[in-house]
Tab-separated table of C-alpha atoms in Angstrom:
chain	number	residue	atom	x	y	z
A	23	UNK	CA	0.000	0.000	0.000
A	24	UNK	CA	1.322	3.416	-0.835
A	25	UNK	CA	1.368	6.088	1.497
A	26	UNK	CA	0.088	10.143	0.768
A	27	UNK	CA	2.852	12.786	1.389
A	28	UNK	CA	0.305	14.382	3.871
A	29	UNK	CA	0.306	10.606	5.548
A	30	UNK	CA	4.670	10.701	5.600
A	31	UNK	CA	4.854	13.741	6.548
A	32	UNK	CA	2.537	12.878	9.596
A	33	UNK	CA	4.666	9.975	10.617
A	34	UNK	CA	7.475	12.098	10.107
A	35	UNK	CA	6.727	14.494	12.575
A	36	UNK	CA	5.278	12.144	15.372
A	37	UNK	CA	8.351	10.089	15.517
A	38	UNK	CA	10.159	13.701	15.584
A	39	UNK	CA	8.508	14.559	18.605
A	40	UNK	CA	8.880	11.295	20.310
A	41	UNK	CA	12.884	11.967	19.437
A	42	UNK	CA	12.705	15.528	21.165
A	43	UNK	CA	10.300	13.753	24.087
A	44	UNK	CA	13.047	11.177	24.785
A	45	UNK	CA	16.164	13.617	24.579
A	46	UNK	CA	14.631	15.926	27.069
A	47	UNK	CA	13.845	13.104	29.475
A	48	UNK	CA	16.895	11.817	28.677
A	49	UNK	CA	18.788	15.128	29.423
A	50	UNK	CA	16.186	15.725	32.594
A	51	UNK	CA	17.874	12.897	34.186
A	52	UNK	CA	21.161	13.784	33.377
A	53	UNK	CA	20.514	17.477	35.025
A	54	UNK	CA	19.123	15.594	38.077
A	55	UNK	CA	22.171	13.787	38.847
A	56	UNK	CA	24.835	16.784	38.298
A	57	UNK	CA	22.701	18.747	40.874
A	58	UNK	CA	22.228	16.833	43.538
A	59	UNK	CA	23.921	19.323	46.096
A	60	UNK	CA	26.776	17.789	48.314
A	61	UNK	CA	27.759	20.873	50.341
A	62	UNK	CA	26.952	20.901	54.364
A	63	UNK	CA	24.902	23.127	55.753
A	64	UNK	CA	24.682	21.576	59.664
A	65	UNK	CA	27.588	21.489	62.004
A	66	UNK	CA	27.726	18.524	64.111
A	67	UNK	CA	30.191	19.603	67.123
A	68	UNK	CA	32.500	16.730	68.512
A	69	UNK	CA	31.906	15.492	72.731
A	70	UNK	CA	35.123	14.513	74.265
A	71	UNK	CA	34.452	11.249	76.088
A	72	UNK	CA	36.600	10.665	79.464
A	73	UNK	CA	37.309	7.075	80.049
A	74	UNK	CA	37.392	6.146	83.694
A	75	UNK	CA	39.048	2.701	85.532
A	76	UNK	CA	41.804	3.457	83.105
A	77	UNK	CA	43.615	5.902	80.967
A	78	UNK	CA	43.908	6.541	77.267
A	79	UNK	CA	47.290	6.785	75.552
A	80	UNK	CA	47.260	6.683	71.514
A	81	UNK	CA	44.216	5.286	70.955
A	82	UNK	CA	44.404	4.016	66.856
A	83	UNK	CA	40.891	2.728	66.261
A	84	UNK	CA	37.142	1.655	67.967
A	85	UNK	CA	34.344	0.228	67.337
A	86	UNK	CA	30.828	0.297	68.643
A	87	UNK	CA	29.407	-3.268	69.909
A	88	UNK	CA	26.413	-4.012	71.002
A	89	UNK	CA	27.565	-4.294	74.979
A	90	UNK	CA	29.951	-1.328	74.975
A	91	UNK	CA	32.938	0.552	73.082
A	92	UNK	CA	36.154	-0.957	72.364
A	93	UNK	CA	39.048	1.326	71.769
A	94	UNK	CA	42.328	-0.023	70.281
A	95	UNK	CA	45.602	0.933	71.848
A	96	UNK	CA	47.961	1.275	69.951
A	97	UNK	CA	51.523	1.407	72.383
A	98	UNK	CA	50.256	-0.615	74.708
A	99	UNK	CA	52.535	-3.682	75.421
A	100	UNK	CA	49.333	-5.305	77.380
A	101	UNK	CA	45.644	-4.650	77.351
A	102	UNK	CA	45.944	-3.323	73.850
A	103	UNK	CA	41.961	-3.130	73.572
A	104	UNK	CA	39.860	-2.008	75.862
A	105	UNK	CA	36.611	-2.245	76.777
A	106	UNK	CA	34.239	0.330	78.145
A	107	UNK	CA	30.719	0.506	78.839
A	108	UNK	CA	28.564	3.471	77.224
A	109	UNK	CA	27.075	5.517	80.176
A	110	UNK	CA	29.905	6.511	82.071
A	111	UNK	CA	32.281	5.030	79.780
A	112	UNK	CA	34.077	2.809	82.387
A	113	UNK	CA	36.309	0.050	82.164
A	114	UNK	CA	34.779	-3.342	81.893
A	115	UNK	CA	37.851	-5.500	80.726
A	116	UNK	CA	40.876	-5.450	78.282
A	117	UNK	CA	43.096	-8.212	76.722
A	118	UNK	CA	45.317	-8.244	73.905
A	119	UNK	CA	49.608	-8.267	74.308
A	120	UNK	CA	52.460	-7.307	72.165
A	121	UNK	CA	54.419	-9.952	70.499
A	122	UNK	CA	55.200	-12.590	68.485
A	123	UNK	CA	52.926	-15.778	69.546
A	124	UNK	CA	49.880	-16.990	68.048
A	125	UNK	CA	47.621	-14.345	69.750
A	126	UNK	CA	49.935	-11.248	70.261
A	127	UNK	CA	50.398	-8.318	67.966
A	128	UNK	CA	52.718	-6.110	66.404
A	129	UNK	CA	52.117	-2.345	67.553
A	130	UNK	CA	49.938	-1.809	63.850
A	131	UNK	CA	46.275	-3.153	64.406
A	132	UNK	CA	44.074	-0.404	61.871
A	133	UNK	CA	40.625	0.634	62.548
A	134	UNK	CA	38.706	-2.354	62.409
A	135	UNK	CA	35.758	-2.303	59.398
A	136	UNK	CA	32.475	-0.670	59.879
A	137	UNK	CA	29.773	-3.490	59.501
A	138	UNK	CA	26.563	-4.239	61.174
A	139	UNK	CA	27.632	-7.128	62.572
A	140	UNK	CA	27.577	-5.643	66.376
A	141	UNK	CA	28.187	-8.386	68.683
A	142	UNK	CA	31.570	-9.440	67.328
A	143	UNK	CA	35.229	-7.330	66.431
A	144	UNK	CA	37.692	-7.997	63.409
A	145	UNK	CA	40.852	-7.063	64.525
A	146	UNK	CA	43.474	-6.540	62.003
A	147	UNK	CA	47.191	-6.868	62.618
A	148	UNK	CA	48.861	-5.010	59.385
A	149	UNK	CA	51.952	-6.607	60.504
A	150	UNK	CA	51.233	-10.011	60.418
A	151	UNK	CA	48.454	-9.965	58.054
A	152	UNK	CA	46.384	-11.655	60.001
A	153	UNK	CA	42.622	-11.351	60.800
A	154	UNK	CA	40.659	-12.548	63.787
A	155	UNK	CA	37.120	-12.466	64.585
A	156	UNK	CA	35.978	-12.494	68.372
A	157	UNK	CA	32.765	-12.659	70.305
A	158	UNK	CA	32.684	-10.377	72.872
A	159	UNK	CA	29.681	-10.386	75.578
A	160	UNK	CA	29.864	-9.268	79.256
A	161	UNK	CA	29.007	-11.835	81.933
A	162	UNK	CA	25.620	-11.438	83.637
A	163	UNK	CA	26.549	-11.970	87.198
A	164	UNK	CA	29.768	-10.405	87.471
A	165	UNK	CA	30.024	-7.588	84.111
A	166	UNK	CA	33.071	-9.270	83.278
A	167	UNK	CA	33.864	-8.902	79.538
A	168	UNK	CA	34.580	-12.125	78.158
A	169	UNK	CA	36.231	-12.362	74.462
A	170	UNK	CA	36.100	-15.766	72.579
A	171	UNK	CA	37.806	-16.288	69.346
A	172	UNK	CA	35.800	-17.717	66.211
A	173	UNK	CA	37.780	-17.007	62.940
A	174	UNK	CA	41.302	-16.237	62.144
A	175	UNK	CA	42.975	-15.751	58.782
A	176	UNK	CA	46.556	-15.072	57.547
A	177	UNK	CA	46.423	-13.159	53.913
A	178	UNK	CA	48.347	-13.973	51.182
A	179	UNK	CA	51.064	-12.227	49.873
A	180	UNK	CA	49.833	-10.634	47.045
A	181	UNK	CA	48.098	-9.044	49.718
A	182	UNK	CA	51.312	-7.832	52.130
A	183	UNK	CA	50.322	-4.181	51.974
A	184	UNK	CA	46.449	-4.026	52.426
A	185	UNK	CA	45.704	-1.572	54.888
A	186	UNK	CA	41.511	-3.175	55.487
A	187	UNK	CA	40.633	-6.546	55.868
A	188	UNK	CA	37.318	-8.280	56.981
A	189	UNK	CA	35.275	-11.248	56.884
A	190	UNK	CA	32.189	-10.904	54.984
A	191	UNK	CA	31.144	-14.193	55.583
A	192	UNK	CA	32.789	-17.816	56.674
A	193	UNK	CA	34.448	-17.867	53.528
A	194	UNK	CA	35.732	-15.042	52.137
A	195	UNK	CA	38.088	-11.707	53.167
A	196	UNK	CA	37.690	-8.075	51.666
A	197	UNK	CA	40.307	-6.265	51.630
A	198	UNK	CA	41.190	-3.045	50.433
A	199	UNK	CA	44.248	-0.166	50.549
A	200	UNK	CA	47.649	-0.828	49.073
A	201	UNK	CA	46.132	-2.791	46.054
A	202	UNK	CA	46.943	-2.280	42.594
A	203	UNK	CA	44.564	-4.776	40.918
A	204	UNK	CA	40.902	-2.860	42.027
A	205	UNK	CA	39.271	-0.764	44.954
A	206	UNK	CA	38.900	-4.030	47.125
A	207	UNK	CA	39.722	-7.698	46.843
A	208	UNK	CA	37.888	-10.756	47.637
A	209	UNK	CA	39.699	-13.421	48.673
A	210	UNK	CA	38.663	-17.225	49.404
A	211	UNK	CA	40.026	-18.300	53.132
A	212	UNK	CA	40.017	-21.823	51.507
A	213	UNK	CA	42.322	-21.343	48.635
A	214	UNK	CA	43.576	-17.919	48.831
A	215	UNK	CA	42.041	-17.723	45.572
A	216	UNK	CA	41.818	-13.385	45.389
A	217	UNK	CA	39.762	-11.176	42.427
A	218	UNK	CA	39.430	-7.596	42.698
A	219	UNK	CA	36.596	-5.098	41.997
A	220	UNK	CA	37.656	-2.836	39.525
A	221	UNK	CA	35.115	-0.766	37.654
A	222	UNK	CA	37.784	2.074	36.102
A	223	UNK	CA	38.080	1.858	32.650
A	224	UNK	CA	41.418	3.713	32.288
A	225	UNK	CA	44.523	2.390	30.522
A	226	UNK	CA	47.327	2.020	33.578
A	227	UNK	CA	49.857	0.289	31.686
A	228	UNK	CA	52.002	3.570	32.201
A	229	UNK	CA	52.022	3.477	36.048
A	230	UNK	CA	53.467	1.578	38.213
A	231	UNK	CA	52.213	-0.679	41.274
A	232	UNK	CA	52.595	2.468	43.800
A	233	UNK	CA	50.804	4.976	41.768
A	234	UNK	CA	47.612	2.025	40.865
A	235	UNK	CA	47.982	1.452	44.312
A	236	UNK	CA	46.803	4.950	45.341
A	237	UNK	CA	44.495	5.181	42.388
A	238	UNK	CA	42.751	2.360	44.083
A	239	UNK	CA	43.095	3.080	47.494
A	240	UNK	CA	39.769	2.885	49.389
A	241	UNK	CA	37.498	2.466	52.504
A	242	UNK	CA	34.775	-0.266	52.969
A	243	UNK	CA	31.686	-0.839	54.970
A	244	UNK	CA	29.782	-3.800	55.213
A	245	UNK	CA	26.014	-4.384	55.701
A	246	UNK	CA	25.661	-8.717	56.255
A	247	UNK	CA	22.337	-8.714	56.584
A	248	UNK	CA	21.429	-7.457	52.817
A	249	UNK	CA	25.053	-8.929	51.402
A	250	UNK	CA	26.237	-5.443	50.230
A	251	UNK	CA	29.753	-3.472	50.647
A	252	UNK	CA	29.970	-0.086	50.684
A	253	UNK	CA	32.960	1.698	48.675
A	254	UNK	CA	34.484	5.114	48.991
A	255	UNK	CA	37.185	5.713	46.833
A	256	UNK	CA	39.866	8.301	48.334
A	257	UNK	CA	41.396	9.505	45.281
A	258	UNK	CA	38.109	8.999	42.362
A	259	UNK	CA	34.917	10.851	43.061
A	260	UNK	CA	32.670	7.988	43.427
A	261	UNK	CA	31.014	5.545	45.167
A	262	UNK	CA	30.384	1.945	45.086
A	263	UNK	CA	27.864	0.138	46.183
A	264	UNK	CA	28.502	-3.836	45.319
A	265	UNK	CA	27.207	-7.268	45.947
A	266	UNK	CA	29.565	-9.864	47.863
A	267	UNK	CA	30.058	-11.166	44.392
A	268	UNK	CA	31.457	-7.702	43.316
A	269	UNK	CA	27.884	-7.063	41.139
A	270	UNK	CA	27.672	-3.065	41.194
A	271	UNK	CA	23.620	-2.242	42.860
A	272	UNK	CA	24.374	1.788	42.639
A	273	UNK	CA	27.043	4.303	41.865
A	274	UNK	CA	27.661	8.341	43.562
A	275	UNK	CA	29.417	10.272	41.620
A	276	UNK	CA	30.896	13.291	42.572
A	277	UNK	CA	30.985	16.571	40.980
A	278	UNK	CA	34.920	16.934	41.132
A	279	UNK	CA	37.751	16.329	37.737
A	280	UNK	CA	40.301	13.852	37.819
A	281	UNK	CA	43.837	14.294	36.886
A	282	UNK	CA	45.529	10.723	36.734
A	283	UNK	CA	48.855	12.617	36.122
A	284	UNK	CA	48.780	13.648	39.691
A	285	UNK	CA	49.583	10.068	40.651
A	286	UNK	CA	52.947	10.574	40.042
A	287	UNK	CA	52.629	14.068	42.534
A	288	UNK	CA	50.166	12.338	44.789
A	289	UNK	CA	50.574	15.480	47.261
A	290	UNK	CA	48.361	17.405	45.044
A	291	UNK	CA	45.681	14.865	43.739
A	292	UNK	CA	42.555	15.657	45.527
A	293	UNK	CA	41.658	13.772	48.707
A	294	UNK	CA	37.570	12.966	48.308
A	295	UNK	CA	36.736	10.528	50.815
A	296	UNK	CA	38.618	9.831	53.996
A	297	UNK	CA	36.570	6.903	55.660
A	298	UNK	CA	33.479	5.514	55.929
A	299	UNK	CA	31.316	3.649	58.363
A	300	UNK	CA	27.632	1.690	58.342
A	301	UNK	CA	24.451	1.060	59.851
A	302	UNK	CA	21.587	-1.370	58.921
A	303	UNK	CA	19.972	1.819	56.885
A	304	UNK	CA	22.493	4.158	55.874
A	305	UNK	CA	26.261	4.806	54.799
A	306	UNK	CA	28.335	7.436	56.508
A	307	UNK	CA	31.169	8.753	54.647
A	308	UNK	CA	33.455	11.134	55.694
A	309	UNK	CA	34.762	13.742	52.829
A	310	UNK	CA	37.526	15.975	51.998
A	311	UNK	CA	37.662	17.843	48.672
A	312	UNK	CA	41.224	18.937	48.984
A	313	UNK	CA	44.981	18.221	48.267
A	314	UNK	CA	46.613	16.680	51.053
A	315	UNK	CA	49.306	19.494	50.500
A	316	UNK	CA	46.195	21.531	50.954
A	317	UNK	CA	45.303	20.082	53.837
A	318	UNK	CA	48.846	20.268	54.964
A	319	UNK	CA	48.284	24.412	55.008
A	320	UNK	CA	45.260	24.447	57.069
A	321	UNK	CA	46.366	22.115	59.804
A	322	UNK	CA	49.478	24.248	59.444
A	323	UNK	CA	48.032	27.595	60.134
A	324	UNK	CA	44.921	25.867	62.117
A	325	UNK	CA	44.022	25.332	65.763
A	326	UNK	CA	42.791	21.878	65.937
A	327	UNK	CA	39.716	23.526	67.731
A	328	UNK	CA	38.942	25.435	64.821
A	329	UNK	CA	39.429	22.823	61.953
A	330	UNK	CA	36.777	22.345	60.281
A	331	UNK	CA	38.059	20.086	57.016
A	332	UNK	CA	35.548	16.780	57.221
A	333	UNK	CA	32.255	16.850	55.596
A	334	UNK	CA	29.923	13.883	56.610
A	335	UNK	CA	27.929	12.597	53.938
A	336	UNK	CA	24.551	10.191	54.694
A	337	UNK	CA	23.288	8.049	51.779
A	338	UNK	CA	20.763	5.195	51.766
A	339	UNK	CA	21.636	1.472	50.698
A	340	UNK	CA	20.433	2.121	47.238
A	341	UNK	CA	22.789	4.646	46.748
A	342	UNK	CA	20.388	7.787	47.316
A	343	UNK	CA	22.722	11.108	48.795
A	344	UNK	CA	20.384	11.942	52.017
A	345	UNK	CA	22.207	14.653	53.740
A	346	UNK	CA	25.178	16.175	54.615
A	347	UNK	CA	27.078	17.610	57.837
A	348	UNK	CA	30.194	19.757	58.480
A	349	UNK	CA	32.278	17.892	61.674
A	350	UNK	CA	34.031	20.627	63.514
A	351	UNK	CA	36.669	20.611	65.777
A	352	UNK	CA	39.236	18.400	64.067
A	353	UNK	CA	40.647	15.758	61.655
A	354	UNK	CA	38.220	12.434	61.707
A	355	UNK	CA	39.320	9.136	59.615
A	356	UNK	CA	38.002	6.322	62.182
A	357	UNK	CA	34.206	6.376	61.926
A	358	UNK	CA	32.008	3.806	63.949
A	359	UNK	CA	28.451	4.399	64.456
A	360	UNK	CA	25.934	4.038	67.589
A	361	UNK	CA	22.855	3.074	65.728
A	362	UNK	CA	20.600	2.453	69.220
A	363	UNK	CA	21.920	6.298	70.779
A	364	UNK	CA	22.179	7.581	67.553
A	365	UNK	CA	25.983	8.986	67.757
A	366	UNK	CA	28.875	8.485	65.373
A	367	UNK	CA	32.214	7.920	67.000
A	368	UNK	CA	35.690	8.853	66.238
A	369	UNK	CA	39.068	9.871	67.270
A	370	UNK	CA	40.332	13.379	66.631
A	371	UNK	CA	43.663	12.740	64.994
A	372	UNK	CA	45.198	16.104	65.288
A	373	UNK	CA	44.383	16.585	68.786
A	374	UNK	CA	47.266	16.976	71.471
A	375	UNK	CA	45.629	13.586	72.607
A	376	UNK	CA	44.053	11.536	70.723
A	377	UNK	CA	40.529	12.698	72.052
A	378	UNK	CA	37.631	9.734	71.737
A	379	UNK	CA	34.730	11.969	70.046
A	380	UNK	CA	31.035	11.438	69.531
A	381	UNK	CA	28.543	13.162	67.277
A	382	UNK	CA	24.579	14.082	68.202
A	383	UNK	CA	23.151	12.480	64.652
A	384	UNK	CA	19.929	13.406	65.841
């Protein structure tokens, strides 16, 4: 059947305006991404915590359990972690010694992995490359805190310089930092088998291992209940949100350039994110937006007091941005949250004394 010109030209200009009708929904959601607005508004001010039954020397990491805070140690020949109840923050027991036998450690344990597993620690030894998992409760009768260890795992070389390492599950380690194969690894505790995430699409074959190494270096958070890991890049403006298979559910992007040259002048490549921590509903990362030889000048010419560099960004486990917060008062890299009091802890790293912290999220 032949069509009339009057007919054509009809076509013609419907499927025209479908074209325009897709390319402005198109562009529509485009626009909606590039302006989602990152920038802090709210100041969350920092509460010194004072420890009691005990004191606090360099404290290099915590984490919040269900029974109480534990605060890692880090020049302590004995009672390396410590234990302490929430309300007055007192002792309740400590273990851990310096050494070289099966269940001592070097003087490097990292801040263990946000994940909302809250009845049991990963602690880290960077020296030995060893993980291992504990139960910790607190006896009934008595309040004595009693520690019982479940897993333990010795990484494989490939991975001698990770700087994060967890369990995810009985079988298999995530790792990140110090990589040069992807933002995190997963490794098999069976047969050391270990694949990496790696979503950049950039040819590296220029750099070497230390400069893909900090092109990949990372933080990680882990939610077990919905199988999902949390991934804040600290060099790249993005984050992950991945399956424990490595499956990408959602990506953040951030509205900051990328110079891979500056790998090879890594004091002026742009810090983004600087930690990040979980709950069962949200992310918490902590953000930057600056060189560290930038950062270098205000810490420089800065009263800790009046430091003001970290913003705190909140998004939901489908990668939605929720909010954002300005923590004053200091430099914050070791984030644990208090989902039941609804307080974020940290430690301020650029204090005189390596002051605990909490943060009102509420």
């Amino acid at each position: 059947m032949r069509h009339s010109p009057t007919n054509l030209c009809s076509v013609k200009k419907s499927l025209h305006s479908i074209f325009l009708l897709f390319l402005v929904i198109s562009c529509s959601k485009v626009d909606d991404t590039n302006q989602t607005n990152f920038e802090a508004v709210k100041q969350l001010h920092p509460t010194t915590i004072n420890v009691s039954g005990t004191e606090l020397l360099v404290p290099s990491g915590l984490d919040v359990l269900e029974s109480g805070l534990l605060i890692i140690e880090r020049q302590q020949y004995t009672n390396k972690f410590k234990f302490f109840e929430f309300d007055q923050y007192h002792l309740m027991g400590a273990f851990g010694t310096s050494g070289g036998g099966p269940d001592e450690y070097s003087e490097s344990i990292p801040q263990p992995v946000s994940t909302t597993i809250t009845d049991k620690v990963q602690l880290y030894d960077w020296v030995k490359k060893r993980i291992q998992v504990y139960d910790i409760s607190v006896n009934d009768h008595d309040g004595e805190v009693v520690q019982t260890k479940i897993n333990e795992y010795v990484l494989p070389p490939e991975l001698m310089l990770s700087n994060y390492s967890a369990f995810i599950n009985d079988s298999t380690v995530v790792s990140s930092g110090g990589l040069s194969g992807g933002y995190i690894s997963f490794t098999n505790v069976t047969t050391d088998q270990t694949d990496y995430f790696n979503p950049l699409d950039y040819d590296l074959s220029e750099y070497g291992h230390r400069q893909k190494s900090y092109l990949f270096e990372s933080y990680f958070a882990v939610n077990n209940e919905n199988e999902l890991i949390a991934v804040a890049s600290k060099f790249m403006p993005e984050l992950h949100i991945v399956t424990f298979e490595g499956d990408i559910v959602a990506k953040t992007n951030l509205p900051t350039d990328v110079d891979l040259t500056k790998l090879t002048d890594i004091e002026n490549m742009t810090v983004n994110f600087y930690g990040v921590a979980t709950s069962d509903q949200y992310i918490y990362a902590s953000y930057i937006g600056k060189t560290m030889s930038e950062m270098d000048a205000v810490l420089e010419s800065t009263d800790f007091q009046d430091v003001d560099l970290i913003q705190l960004y909140k998004f939901d486990w489908d990668g939605n941005f929720i909010e954002s917060f300005i923590l004053t008062g200091g430099l914050y890299r070791y984030l644990s949250i208090d989902e039941a009091n609804k307080r974020l802890y940290s430690i301020n790293s650029i204090s005189p004394t390596y002051e605990v912290v909490y943060f009102e999220m509420e």
